[in-house]
Short mmCIF file of C-alpha atoms in Angstrom, two decimals:
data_model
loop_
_atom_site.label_atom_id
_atom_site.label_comp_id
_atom_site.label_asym_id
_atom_site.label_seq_id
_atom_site.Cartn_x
_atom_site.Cartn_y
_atom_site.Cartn_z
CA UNK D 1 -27.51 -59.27 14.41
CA UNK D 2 -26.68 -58.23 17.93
CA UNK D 3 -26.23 -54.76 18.70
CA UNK D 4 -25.50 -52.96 21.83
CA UNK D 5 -26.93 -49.72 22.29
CA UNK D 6 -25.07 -47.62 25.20
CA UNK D 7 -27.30 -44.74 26.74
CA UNK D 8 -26.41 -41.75 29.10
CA UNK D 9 -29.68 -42.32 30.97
CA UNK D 10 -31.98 -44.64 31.32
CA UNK D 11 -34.70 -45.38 27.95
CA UNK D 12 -37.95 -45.92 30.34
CA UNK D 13 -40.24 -44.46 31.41
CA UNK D 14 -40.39 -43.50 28.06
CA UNK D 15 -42.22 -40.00 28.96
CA UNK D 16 -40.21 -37.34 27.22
CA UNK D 17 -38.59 -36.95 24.35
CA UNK D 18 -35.11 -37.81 25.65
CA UNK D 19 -36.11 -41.31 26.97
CA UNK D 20 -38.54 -41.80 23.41
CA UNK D 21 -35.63 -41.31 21.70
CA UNK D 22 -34.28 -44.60 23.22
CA UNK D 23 -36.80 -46.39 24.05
CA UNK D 24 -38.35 -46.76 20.63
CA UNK D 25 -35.15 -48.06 18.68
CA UNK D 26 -35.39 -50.80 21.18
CA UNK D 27 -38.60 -51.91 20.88
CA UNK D 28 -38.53 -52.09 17.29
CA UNK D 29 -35.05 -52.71 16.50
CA UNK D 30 -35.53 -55.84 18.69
CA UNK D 31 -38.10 -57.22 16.25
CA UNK D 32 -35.40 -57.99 14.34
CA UNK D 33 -32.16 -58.34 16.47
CA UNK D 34 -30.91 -59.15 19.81
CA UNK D 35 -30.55 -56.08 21.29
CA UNK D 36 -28.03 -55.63 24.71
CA UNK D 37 -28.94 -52.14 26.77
CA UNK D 38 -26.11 -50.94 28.86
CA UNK D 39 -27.15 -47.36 30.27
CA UNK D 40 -26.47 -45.07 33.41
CA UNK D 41 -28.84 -44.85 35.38
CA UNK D 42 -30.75 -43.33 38.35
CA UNK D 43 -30.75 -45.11 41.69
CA UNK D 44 -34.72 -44.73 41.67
CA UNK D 45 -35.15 -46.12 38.60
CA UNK D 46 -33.49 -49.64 38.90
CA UNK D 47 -37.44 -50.28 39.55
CA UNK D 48 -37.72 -50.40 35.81
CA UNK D 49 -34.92 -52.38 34.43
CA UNK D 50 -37.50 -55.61 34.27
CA UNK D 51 -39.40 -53.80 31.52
CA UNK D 52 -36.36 -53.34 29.15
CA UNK D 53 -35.59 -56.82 29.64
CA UNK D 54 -38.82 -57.37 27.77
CA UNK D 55 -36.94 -56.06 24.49
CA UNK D 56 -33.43 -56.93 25.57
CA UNK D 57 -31.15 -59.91 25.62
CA UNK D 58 -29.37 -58.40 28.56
CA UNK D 59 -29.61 -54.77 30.35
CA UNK D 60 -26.35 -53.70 31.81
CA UNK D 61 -26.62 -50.67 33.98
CA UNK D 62 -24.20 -48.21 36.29
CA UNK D 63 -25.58 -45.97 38.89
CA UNK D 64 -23.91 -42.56 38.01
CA UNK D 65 -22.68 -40.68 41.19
CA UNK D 66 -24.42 -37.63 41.07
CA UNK D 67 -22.59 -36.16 44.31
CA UNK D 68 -19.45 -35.76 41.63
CA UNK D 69 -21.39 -33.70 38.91
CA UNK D 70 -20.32 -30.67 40.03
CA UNK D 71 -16.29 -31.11 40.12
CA UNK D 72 -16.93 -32.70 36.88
CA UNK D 73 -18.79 -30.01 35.01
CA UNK D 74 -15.92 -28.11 36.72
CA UNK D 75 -13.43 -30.45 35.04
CA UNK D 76 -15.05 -30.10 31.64
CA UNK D 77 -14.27 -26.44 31.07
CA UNK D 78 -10.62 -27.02 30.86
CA UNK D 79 -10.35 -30.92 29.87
CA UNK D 80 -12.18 -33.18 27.47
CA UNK D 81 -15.12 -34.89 27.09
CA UNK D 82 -16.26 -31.14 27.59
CA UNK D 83 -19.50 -29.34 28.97
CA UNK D 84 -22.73 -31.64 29.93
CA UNK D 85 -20.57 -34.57 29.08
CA UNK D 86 -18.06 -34.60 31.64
CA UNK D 87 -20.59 -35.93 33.61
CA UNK D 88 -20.92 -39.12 32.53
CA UNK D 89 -17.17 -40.57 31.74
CA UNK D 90 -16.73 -43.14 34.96
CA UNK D 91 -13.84 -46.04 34.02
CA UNK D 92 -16.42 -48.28 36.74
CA UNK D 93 -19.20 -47.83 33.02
CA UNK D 94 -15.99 -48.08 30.41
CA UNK D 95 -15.41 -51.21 32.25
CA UNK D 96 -19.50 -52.49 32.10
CA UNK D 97 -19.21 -51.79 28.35
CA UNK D 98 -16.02 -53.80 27.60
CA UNK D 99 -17.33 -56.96 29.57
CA UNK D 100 -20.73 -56.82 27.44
CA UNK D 101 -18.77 -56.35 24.47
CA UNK D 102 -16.71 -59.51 25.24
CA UNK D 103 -19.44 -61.54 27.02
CA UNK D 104 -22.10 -60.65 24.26
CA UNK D 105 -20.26 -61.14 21.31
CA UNK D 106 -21.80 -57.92 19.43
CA UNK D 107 -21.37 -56.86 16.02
CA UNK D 108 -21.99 -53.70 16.32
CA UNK D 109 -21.99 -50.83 18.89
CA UNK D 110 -24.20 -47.73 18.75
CA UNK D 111 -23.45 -44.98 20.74
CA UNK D 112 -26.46 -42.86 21.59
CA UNK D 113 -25.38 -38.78 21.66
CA UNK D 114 -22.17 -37.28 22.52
CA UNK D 115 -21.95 -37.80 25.82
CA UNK D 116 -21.32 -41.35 25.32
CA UNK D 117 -18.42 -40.80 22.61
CA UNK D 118 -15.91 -40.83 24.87
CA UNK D 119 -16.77 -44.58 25.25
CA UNK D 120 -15.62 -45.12 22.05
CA UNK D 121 -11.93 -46.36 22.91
CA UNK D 122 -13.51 -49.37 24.74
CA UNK D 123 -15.08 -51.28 21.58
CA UNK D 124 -12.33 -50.15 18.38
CA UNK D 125 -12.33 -53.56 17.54
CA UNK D 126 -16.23 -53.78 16.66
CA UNK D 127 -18.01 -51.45 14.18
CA UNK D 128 -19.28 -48.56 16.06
CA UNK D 129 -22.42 -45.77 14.88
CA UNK D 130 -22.57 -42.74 16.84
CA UNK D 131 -25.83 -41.41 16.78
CA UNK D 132 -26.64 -37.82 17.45
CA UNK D 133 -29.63 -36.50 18.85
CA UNK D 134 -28.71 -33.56 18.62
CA UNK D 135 -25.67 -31.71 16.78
CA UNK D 136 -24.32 -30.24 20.48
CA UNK D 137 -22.06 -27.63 19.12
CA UNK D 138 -25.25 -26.15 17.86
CA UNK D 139 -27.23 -26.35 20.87
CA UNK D 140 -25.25 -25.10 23.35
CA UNK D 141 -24.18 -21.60 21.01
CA UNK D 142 -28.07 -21.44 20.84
CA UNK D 143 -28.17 -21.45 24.73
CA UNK D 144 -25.15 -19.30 25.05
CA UNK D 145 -27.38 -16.33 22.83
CA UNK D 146 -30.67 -16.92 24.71
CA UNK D 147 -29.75 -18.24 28.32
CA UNK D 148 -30.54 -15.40 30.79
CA UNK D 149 -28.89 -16.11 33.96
CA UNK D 150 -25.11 -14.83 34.09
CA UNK D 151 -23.99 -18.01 35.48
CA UNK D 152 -25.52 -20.10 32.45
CA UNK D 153 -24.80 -17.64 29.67
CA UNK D 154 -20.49 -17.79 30.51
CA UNK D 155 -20.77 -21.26 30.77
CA UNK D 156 -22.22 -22.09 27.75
CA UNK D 157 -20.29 -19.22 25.63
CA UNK D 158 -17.28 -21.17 27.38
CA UNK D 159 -18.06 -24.56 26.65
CA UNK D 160 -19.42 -23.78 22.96
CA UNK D 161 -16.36 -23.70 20.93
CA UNK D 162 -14.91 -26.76 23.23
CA UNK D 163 -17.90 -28.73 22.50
CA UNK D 164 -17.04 -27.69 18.66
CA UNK D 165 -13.94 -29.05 18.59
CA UNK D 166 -14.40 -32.23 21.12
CA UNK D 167 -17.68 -32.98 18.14
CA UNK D 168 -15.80 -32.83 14.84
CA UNK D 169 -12.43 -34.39 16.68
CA UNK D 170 -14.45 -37.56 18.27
CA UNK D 171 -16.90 -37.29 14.83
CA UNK D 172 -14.51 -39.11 12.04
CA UNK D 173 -13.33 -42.40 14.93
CA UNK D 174 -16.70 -43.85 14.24
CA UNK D 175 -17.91 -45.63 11.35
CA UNK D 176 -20.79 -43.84 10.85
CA UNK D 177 -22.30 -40.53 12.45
CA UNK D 178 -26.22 -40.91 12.14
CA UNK D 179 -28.29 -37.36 12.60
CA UNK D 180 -31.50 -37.19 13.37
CA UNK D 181 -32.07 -34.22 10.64
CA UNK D 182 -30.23 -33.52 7.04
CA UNK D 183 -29.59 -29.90 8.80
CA UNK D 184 -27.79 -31.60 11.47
CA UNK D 185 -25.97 -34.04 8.93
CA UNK D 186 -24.76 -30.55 7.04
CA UNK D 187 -23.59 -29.23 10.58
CA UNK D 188 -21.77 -31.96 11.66
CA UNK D 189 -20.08 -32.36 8.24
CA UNK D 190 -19.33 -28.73 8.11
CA UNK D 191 -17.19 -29.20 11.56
CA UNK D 192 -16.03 -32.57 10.37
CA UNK D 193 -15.60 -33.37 7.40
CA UNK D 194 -14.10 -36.32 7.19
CA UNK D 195 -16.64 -37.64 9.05
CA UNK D 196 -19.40 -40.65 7.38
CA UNK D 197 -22.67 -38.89 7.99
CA UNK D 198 -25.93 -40.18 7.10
CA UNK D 199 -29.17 -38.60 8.10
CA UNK D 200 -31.90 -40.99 9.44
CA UNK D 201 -34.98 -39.52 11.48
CA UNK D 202 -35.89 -40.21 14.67
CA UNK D 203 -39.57 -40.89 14.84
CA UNK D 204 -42.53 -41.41 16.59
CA UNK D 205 -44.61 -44.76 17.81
CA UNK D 206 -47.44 -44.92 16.00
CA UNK D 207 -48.84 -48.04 17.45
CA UNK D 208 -49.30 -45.68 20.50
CA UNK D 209 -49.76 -42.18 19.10
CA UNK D 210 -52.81 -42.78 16.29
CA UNK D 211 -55.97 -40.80 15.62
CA UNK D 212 -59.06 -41.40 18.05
CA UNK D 213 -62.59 -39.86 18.21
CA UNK D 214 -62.65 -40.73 21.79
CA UNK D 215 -61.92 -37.69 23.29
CA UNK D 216 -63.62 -34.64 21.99
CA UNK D 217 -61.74 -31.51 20.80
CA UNK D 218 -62.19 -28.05 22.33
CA UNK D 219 -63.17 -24.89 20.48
CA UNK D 220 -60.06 -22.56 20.66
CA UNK D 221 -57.97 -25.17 22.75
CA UNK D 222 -54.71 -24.74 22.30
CA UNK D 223 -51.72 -27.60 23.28
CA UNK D 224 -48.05 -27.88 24.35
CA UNK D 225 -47.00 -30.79 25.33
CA UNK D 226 -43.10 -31.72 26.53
CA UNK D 227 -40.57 -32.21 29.09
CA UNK D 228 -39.63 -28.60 30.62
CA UNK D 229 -36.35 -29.14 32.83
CA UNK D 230 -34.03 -28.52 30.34
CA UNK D 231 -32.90 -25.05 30.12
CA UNK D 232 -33.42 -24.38 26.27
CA UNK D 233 -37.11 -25.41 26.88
CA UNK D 234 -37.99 -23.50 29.78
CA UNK D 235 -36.61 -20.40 27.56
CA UNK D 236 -38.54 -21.29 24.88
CA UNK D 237 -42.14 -21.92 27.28
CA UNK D 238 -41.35 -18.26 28.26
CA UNK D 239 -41.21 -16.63 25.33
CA UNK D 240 -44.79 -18.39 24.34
CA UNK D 241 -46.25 -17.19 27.64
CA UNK D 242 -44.96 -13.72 28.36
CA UNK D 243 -44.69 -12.89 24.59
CA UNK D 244 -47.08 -14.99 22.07
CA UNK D 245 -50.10 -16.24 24.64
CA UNK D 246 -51.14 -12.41 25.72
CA UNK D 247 -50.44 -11.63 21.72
CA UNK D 248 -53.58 -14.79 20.75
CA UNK D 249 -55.61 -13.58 23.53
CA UNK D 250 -55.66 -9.85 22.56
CA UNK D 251 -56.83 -11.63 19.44
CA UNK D 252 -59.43 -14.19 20.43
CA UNK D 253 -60.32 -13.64 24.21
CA UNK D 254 -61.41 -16.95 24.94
CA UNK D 255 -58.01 -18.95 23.35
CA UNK D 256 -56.77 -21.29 26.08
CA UNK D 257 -53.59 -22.97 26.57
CA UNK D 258 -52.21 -26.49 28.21
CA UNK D 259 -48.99 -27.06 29.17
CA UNK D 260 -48.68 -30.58 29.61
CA UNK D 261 -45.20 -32.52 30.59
CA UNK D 262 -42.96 -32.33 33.83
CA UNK D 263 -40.23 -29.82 34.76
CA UNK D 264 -41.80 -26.28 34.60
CA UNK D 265 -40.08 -24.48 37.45
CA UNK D 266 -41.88 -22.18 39.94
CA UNK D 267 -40.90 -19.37 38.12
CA UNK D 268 -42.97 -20.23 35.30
CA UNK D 269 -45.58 -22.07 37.00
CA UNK D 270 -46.35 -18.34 38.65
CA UNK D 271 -45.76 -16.76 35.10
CA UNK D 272 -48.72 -18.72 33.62
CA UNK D 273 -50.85 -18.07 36.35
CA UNK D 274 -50.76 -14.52 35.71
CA UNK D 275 -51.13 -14.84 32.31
CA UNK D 276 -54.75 -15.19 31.26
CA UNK D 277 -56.19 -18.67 29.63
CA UNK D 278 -53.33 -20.94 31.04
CA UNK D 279 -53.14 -23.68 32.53
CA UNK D 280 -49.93 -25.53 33.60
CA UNK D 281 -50.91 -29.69 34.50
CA UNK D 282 -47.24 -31.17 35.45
CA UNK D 283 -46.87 -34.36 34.69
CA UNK D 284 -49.61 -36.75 33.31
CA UNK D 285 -49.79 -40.38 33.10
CA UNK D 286 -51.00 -40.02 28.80
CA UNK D 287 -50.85 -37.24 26.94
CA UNK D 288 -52.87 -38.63 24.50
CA UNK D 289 -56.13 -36.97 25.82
CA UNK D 290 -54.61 -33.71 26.08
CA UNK D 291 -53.54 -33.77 22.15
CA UNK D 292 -57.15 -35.21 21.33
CA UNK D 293 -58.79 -31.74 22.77
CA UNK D 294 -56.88 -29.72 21.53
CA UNK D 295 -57.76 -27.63 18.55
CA UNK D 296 -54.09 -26.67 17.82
CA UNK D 297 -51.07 -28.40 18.91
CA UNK D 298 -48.05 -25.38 19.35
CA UNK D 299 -44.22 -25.85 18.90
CA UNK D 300 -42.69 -22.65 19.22
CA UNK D 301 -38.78 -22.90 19.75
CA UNK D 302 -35.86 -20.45 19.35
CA UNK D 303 -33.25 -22.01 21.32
CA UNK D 304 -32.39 -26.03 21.88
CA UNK D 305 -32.85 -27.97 18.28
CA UNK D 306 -33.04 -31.61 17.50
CA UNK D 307 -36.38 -33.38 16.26
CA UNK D 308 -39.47 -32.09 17.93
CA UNK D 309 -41.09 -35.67 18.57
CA UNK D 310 -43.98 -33.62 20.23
CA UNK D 311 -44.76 -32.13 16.86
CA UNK D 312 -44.59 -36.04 15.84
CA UNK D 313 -46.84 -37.06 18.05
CA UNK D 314 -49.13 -35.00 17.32
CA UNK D 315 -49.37 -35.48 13.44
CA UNK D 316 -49.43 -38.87 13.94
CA UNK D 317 -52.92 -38.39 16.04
CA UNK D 318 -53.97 -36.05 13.24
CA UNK D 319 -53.97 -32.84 14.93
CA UNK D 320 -53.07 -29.72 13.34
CA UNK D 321 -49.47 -28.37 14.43
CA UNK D 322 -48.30 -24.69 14.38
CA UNK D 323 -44.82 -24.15 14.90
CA UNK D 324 -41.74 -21.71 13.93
CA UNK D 325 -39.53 -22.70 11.65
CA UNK D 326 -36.64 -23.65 14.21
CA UNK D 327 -39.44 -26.07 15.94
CA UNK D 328 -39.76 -28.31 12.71
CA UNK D 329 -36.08 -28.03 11.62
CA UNK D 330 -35.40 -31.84 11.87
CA UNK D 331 -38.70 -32.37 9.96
CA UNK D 332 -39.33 -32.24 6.61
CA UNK D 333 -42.94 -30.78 5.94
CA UNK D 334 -43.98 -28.54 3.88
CA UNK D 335 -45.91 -25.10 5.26
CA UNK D 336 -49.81 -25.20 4.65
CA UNK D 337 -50.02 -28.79 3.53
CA UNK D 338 -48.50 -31.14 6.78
CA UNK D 339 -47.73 -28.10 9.47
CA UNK D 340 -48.20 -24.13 9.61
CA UNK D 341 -45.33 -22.28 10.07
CA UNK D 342 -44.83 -18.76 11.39
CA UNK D 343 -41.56 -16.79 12.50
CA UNK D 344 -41.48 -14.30 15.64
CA UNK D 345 -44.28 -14.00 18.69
CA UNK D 346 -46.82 -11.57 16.36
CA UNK D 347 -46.56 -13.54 13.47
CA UNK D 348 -47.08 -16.65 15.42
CA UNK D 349 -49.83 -15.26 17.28
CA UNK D 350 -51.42 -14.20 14.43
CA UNK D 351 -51.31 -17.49 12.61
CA UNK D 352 -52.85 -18.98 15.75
CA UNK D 353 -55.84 -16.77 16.32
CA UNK D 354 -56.31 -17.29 12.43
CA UNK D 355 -55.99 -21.42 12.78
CA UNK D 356 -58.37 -21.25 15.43
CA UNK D 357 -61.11 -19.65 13.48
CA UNK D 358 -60.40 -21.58 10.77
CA UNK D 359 -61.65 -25.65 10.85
CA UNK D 360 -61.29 -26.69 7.43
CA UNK D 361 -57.53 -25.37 7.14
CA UNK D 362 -56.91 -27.26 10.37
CA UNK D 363 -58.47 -30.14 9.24
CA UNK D 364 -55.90 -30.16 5.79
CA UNK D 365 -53.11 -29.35 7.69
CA UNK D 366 -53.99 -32.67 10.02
CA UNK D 367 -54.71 -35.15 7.17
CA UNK D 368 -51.74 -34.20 5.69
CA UNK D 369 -49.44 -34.38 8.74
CA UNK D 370 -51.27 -37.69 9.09
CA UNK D 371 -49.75 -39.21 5.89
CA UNK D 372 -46.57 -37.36 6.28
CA UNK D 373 -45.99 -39.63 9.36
CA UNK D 374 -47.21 -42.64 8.14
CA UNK D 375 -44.58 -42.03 5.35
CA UNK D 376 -41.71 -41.22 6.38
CA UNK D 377 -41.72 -40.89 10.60
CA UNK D 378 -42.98 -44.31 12.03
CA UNK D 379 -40.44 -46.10 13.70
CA UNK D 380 -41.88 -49.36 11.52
CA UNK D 381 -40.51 -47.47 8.62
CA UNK D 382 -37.46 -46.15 10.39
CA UNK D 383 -36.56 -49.54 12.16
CA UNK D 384 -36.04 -50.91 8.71
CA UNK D 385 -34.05 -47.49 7.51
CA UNK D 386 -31.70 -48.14 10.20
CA UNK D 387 -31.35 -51.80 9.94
CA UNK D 388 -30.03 -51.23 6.41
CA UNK D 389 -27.34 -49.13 7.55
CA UNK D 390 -26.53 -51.33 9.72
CA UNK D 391 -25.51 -54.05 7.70
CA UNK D 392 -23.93 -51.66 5.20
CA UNK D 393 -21.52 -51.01 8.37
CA UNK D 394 -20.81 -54.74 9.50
CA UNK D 395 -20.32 -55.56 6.02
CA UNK D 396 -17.74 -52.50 5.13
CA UNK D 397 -15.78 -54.27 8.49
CA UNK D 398 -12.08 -55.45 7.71
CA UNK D 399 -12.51 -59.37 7.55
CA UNK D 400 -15.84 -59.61 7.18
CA UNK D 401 -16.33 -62.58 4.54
CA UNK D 402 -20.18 -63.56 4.40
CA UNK D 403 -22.55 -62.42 2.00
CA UNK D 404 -24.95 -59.50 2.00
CA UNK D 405 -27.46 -62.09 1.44
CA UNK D 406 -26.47 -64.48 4.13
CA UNK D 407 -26.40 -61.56 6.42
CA UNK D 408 -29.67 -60.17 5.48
CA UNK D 409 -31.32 -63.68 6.00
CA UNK D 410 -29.39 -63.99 9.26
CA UNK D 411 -30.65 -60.92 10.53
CA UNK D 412 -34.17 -61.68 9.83
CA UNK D 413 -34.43 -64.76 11.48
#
């Protein structure tokens, strides 16, 4: 099978959870197919196109004019596509995507998030899976509530209910919606109901992220690890550091805190230095020592919503996870066997001070993380999940006349 998978930025580095959430369908989905990449992309990070190619039968790319992101977002509040996707519909792109679809002869198109919908028009004649990362309408009424600067708060309680209707109107022209959660799937069918929606995880590399006894964990070390320069996030670090962090201290004076991953702004940065036990590190080539010292591994969110690949990660290296219930709402765990869960900064601060003190519930709550992953969130399991679907969408084509079984045997050649 060949597919082409169309991006709004660039898959690699694959050092967040944005770019994971590319990259890895790639790398395994190219096990099995010929995979074409066609993705925006920044002007600093043509540098990395070569390493795609490694998975890719061809990498197509278009260097987004970022000078034009502000009349755009401008643009977006009264015309579709609306809000943070205004940004990237260029007709220079719609025309990259028609010549790969013609040149490469795909059978199928995926479209990766909403802001890439708008795309749609160029390939109706091939079977097309829109794939949402996120349900958006949700997201940005989550940022409207919680965003604290005037300027952000209208915006988003502007471009809400527009992002609302541009989701469940661009929803039903695809063959298939894929979410990334079954509470996503029963959001976007709620909005659009005659939409096909399917939940399929997203999921975490465990050829990378596995257990070790490398690195040795610290008494009372406590871990966050993530990309910080989206807004959502940068709410949700504050509320953990002006709220829950002086909350676990109060509780067990000599609790500590990394906050590992790019994008904390300077207003933060100086919050954390004034708040006892933190430490902020920017970004870091590996994470993977960071989650191997830590005692706890936190995921506290109340605004944003997605997976939490973070809270992935670290199951998948056996490490004990507390997070709210919001923070785990893609994943499906149960509380006290795979993660711990606890709602609001005193509850939450509570259950960590208690987890702390406590080595033989963490070590349950990691084992059973552990097999949760191996289960049901590697991307070797989730590769084949989606390769499924894919076929059941080529095959559900008008004038498609081979076999299941020819296809099948095709595809894993």
């Amino acid at each position: 099978m060949r597919i082409l998978l169309i991006t709004h930025f660039f898959p690699y580095p694959p050092n967040d959870g944005g770019r994971l959430g590319y990259f890895n369908p790639v790398k395994y989905l190219s096990r099995k197919n010929e995979v074409v990449l066609a993705s925006t992309i920044e002007p600093g990070e043509l540098q990395y196109v070569s390493e795609m190619k490694r998975y890719c039968v061809a990498v197509k790319t278009f260097v987004r004019p970022r000078g034009l992101d502000s009349w755009r977002l401008a643009r977006g509040l009264f015309v579709d596509p609306p809000g943070s996707a205004s940004k990237y519909w260029d007709r220079e792109f719609a025309n990259i995507l028609r010549e790969c679809i013609a040149k490469y002869e795909v059978d199928l198109v995926e479209f990766e998030h909403l802001n890439t919908a708008v795309y749609q028009r160029v390939a109706r004649h091939v079977p097309c899976i829109l794939r949402e990362h996120n349900v958006e309408y949700r997201v940005w009424e989550r940022h409207a509530q919680h965003a604290q600067n005037t300027l952000q708060k209208w915006y988003a309680g502007w471009c809400a209910p527009r992002v609302r209707a541009y989701e469940a109107k661009m929803a039903p022209r695809f063959a298939q919606c894929l979410t990334v959660s079954k509470a996503d799937a029963r959001d976007l069918s709620a909005i659009a109901p005659a939409a096909r929606v399917q939940a399929i995880p997203s999921g975490v590399d465990t050829e990378y992220f596995y257990p070790s006894r490398e690195v040795k964990e610290v008494p009372h070390r406590m871990v966050l690890t993530g990309s910080f320069d989206w807004k959502p996030k940068q709410y949700n670090l504050q509320v953990l550091l002006a709220e829950i962090m002086p909350r676990i201290r109060a509780k067990l004076p000599d609790a500590t805190l990394f906050v590992v991953g790019k994008g904390v702004p300077d207003e933060l940065k100086k919050l954390a230095e004034r708040t006892p036990g933190v430490t902020v590190t920017g970004t870091v080539p590996d994470v993977r020592p960071y989650l191997c010292q830590a005692s706890l591994v936190l995921n506290y969110l109340q605004s944003g919503g997605g997976i939490a690949l973070k809270v992935l990660e670290a199951m998948a290296m056996r490490k004990p996870v507390l997070s709210n219930s919001r923070g785990c709402e893609g994943i499906e765990v149960v509380h006290g066997q795979e993660v711990f869960l606890a709602d609001g900064p005193e509850k939450f601060a509570e259950a960590a001070a208690h987890l702390l003190e406590n080595p033989v519930v963490r070590c349950a709550l990691a084992d059973g993380g552990h097999r949760k992953v191996l289960e049901s969130y590697s991307w070797t399991v989730i590769a084949d999940r989606l390769q499924e679907n894919y076929m059941h969408v080529i095959e559900e084509r008008p004038g498609f006349t081979g076999s299941t079984e020819a296809a099948r045997a095709q595809c894993a050649d």
